[in-house]
């Protein structure tokens, strides 16, 4: 089964609304003929503008997080309903920076993913091992446990629609990319976990990205690997030309 590639830019905590406007306007013509799904995930304050500017283009907008409750006393959080009402189509869930700095756990990742799906937003669920875990030979165990926990209670049909990003923590923002073989192998292990939890059809349908220092120089080689269906791009998504080159790997 052919899976449509999906390249997403994770802007992290970068770009004021006026900077975002410039970047999005520069990006629109550069990716207009892309052969894959294109998503950008700006900070919350840029989302209304991003949705407006990309209307009628092939760029979809994602948030960088989403809360599990519909509304209520959760100071500082944003609900899936709020994002949906704005026209946001994707939400990154469980990025390693959130797990590391903001107490995100496998359980909260699962709750956020479920809430996103319920509101009609596609979660991009991040999993990945630390350097110590890789060196200890625990990579497969870690990513497969994270995947199982993140997908708990979600039906097979919904799992088919969501996106998983395999991001080895040691490769994020470090300039150190996983080799294409390492990325392919670990993504294969994530897919095997999904097959074990659900069925082969589900595992073959779900799109799994690689993330971690992916850039114009290494995108083509990574994307040529059979298990890799896309990329979650941090640093290289902040320059229109670079991100467009990754999109058109
Ligand atoms: P990077 O970030 O491309 O800057 O390594 C990727 C990510 O954290 O999603």
Coordinates of C-alpha atoms and ligand atoms in Angstrom, one line a residue:
X1 CA 0.0 0.0 0.0
X2 CA 1.4 3.4 -1.0
X3 CA 1.5 5.9 1.8
X4 CA 1.5 9.5 0.9
X5 CA 4.6 11.2 2.3
X6 CA 4.0 14.0 4.9
X7 CA 6.6 16.6 5.7
X8 CA 5.8 18.8 8.7
X9 CA 7.7 21.8 10.1
X10 CA 7.9 22.2 13.8
X11 CA 8.7 25.8 14.4
X12 CA 9.0 25.3 18.2
X13 CA 9.1 28.6 20.1
X14 CA 10.2 30.7 17.1
X15 CA 8.5 33.4 15.0
X16 CA 6.4 36.3 16.1
X17 CA 3.3 36.8 14.1
X18 CA 5.0 39.3 11.8
X19 CA 7.9 37.0 11.3
X20 CA 5.5 34.1 10.7
X21 CA 3.7 36.1 8.0
X22 CA 7.0 36.7 6.1
X23 CA 8.0 33.0 6.3
X24 CA 4.6 31.7 5.3
X25 CA 4.3 34.1 2.3
X26 CA 7.7 33.1 1.2
X27 CA 6.9 29.4 1.6
X28 CA 3.6 29.2 -0.3
X29 CA 5.0 29.6 -3.8
X30 CA 8.0 27.4 -3.1
X31 CA 6.0 24.3 -2.1
X32 CA 2.9 24.8 -4.3
X33 CA 3.9 21.9 -6.5
X34 CA 4.9 19.5 -3.7
X35 CA 4.2 15.8 -4.2
X36 CA 3.6 15.2 -0.5
X37 CA 1.4 16.6 2.3
X38 CA 2.9 19.8 3.7
X39 CA 2.2 20.9 7.3
X40 CA 3.6 23.7 9.3
X41 CA 3.3 23.9 13.1
X42 CA 3.8 27.5 14.3
X43 CA 3.4 28.6 18.0
X44 CA -0.2 29.1 19.1
X45 CA -0.2 32.9 18.7
X46 CA 0.6 32.5 15.0
X47 CA -2.1 30.0 14.3
X48 CA -5.0 32.3 13.3
X49 CA -2.7 34.2 10.9
X50 CA -1.2 30.9 9.6
X51 CA -4.7 29.4 8.8
X52 CA -5.8 32.6 7.1
X53 CA -2.6 33.0 5.0
X54 CA -2.6 29.3 3.8
X55 CA -6.3 29.1 2.9
X56 CA -6.6 27.7 -0.6
X57 CA -3.0 26.5 -0.6
X58 CA -1.5 23.0 -0.2
X59 CA -0.1 23.9 3.3
X60 CA -2.0 22.6 6.3
X61 CA -1.6 24.0 9.8
X62 CA -0.7 22.1 12.9
X63 CA -0.4 23.1 16.6
X64 CA 2.5 22.0 18.7
X65 CA 0.4 20.7 21.5
X66 CA -3.2 20.1 22.5
X67 CA -5.0 19.6 25.8
X68 CA -7.3 16.6 26.5
X69 CA -10.1 18.5 28.1
X70 CA -12.7 20.3 26.1
X71 CA -12.5 23.4 28.3
X72 CA -12.1 24.3 31.9
X73 CA -9.6 25.2 34.6
X74 CA -6.4 24.4 32.8
X75 CA -4.5 27.6 32.8
X76 CA -2.2 28.0 29.8
X77 CA -3.6 25.1 27.8
X78 CA -5.5 25.0 24.5
X79 CA -8.2 22.5 23.7
X80 CA -8.7 20.5 20.5
X81 CA -12.1 22.1 20.0
X82 CA -10.4 25.5 20.0
X83 CA -7.9 24.4 17.5
X84 CA -10.5 22.8 15.3
X85 CA -12.7 25.9 15.3
X86 CA -9.7 27.9 14.0
X87 CA -9.1 25.5 11.1
X88 CA -6.1 23.8 12.5
X89 CA -5.8 20.2 11.1
X90 CA -2.9 18.6 13.0
X91 CA -1.4 18.7 16.4
X92 CA 2.1 17.5 17.5
X93 CA 1.7 15.4 20.7
X94 CA 4.4 14.2 23.0
X95 CA 7.4 15.9 21.5
X96 CA 10.5 14.9 23.5
X97 CA 10.9 18.6 24.6
X98 CA 7.5 18.4 26.2
X99 CA 8.3 15.1 27.8
X100 CA 11.6 16.4 29.0
X101 CA 10.8 19.9 30.2
X102 CA 7.0 19.9 30.8
X103 CA 6.3 16.6 32.5
X104 CA 4.6 15.0 29.6
X105 CA 4.1 11.3 30.2
X106 CA 3.0 8.3 28.1
X107 CA -0.4 8.7 29.7
X108 CA -0.9 12.4 29.0
X109 CA 0.4 11.8 25.4
X110 CA -2.4 9.2 25.0
X111 CA -5.0 11.6 26.4
X112 CA -3.9 14.4 24.1
X113 CA -3.9 12.1 21.1
X114 CA -7.4 10.8 21.9
X115 CA -8.8 14.3 22.4
X116 CA -7.3 15.5 19.1
X117 CA -8.8 12.5 17.2
X118 CA -12.2 13.1 18.8
X119 CA -12.2 16.7 17.6
X120 CA -11.2 15.7 14.1
X121 CA -7.5 16.8 14.4
X122 CA -4.8 14.5 13.2
X123 CA -2.2 13.9 16.0
X124 CA 1.5 13.7 15.1
X125 CA 2.6 11.5 18.0
X126 CA 6.3 11.7 18.8
X127 CA 8.3 8.8 20.2
X128 CA 12.1 8.3 20.5
X129 CA 14.9 7.1 22.7
X130 CA 17.7 9.0 24.4
X131 CA 21.4 8.5 23.7
X132 CA 21.8 6.5 26.9
X133 CA 18.9 4.3 26.0
X134 CA 20.3 3.6 22.5
X135 CA 23.7 2.8 23.8
X136 CA 22.2 0.4 26.3
X137 CA 20.4 -1.4 23.5
X138 CA 16.9 -0.3 24.7
X139 CA 15.8 1.5 21.6
X140 CA 13.3 -1.0 20.4
X141 CA 11.8 -1.5 23.8
X142 CA 11.5 2.2 24.5
X143 CA 9.8 3.1 21.2
X144 CA 7.5 0.2 21.2
X145 CA 6.4 0.9 24.8
X146 CA 5.8 4.6 23.9
X147 CA 3.9 3.6 20.8
X148 CA 1.7 1.1 22.7
X149 CA 1.0 3.6 25.4
X150 CA 0.2 6.4 23.0
X151 CA -2.3 4.3 21.0
X152 CA -4.0 2.7 23.9
X153 CA -7.8 2.7 23.5
X154 CA -7.7 4.1 20.0
X155 CA -9.6 2.1 17.3
X156 CA -7.8 0.7 14.3
X157 CA -9.6 2.9 11.9
X158 CA -8.5 6.0 13.7
X159 CA -4.9 4.7 14.1
X160 CA -4.8 4.4 10.3
X161 CA -5.3 8.2 10.0
X162 CA -2.8 9.4 12.5
X163 CA 0.9 10.2 12.1
X164 CA 3.8 9.0 14.2
X165 CA 7.1 10.8 14.3
X166 CA 10.1 8.8 15.3
X167 CA 12.6 11.3 16.8
X168 CA 15.7 10.0 18.5
X169 CA 16.3 12.6 21.2
X170 CA 20.0 12.6 20.5
X171 CA 19.4 13.7 16.9
X172 CA 17.1 16.6 17.7
X173 CA 18.7 20.0 17.2
X174 CA 22.2 18.4 17.4
X175 CA 23.1 18.2 13.7
X176 CA 23.5 14.5 14.4
X177 CA 21.1 12.6 12.2
X178 CA 20.3 8.9 12.7
X179 CA 21.6 7.0 9.8
X180 CA 19.0 6.1 7.2
X181 CA 19.4 2.5 8.2
X182 CA 18.9 3.3 12.0
X183 CA 15.8 5.4 11.2
X184 CA 14.4 2.8 8.9
X185 CA 14.9 -0.1 11.3
X186 CA 13.4 1.7 14.3
X187 CA 10.4 2.9 12.3
X188 CA 10.0 -0.7 11.1
X189 CA 9.9 -1.7 14.8
X190 CA 7.2 0.9 15.5
X191 CA 5.2 -0.5 12.6
X192 CA 5.6 -4.0 13.9
X193 CA 4.3 -2.8 17.3
X194 CA 1.2 -1.4 15.6
X195 CA 0.7 -4.6 13.6
X196 CA 0.9 -6.6 16.9
X197 CA -1.6 -4.2 18.6
X198 CA -4.0 -4.0 15.7
X199 CA -3.5 -5.8 12.4
X200 CA -1.3 -5.6 9.3
X201 CA -3.6 -3.3 7.4
X202 CA -3.5 -0.8 10.2
X203 CA 0.3 -0.9 10.4
X204 CA 0.7 -0.6 6.7
X205 CA -1.6 2.5 6.6
X206 CA -0.2 4.6 9.4
X207 CA 2.4 7.2 8.3
X208 CA 5.6 7.3 10.3
X209 CA 8.0 10.2 10.0
X210 CA 11.6 10.5 10.9
X211 CA 12.7 13.6 12.8
X212 CA 16.0 14.9 14.1
X213 CA 18.3 17.2 12.2
X214 CA 16.6 16.4 8.9
X215 CA 17.6 18.9 6.3
X216 CA 18.0 19.6 2.6
X217 CA 21.2 17.6 2.5
X218 CA 19.9 14.3 4.0
X219 CA 16.2 14.4 3.2
X220 CA 16.4 12.5 -0.1
X221 CA 18.3 9.6 1.4
X222 CA 16.1 9.3 4.4
X223 CA 12.9 9.5 2.3
X224 CA 14.2 6.8 0.0
X225 CA 13.9 4.2 2.8
X226 CA 10.9 2.0 2.6
X227 CA 9.6 2.5 6.2
X228 CA 10.1 6.3 6.3
X229 CA 7.0 8.2 5.2
X230 CA 8.0 11.7 6.0
X231 CA 9.8 14.1 8.2
X232 CA 9.2 16.3 11.2
X233 CA 11.6 19.2 10.7
X234 CA 12.7 21.6 13.4
X235 CA 15.6 23.9 12.6
X236 CA 15.4 23.6 8.8
X237 CA 11.7 24.6 8.8
X238 CA 12.5 28.1 9.9
X239 CA 13.9 29.1 6.5
X240 CA 11.5 29.0 3.6
X241 CA 14.1 27.8 1.1
X242 CA 15.5 25.1 3.3
X243 CA 12.0 23.8 4.2
X244 CA 10.9 23.8 0.6
X245 CA 14.0 21.8 -0.4
X246 CA 13.1 19.2 2.2
X247 CA 9.5 19.1 1.0
X248 CA 10.7 18.6 -2.5
X249 CA 13.4 16.1 -1.5
Ligands
LIG1 P1 15.5 19.4 14.4 O1 14.1 19.2 15.3 O2 15.1 19.2 13.0 O3 15.9 20.8 14.7 O4 16.5 18.4 14.9 C1 13.2 18.2 15.0 C2 12.1 18.2 16.0 O5 12.4 18.3 17.2 O6 10.9 18.0 15.7

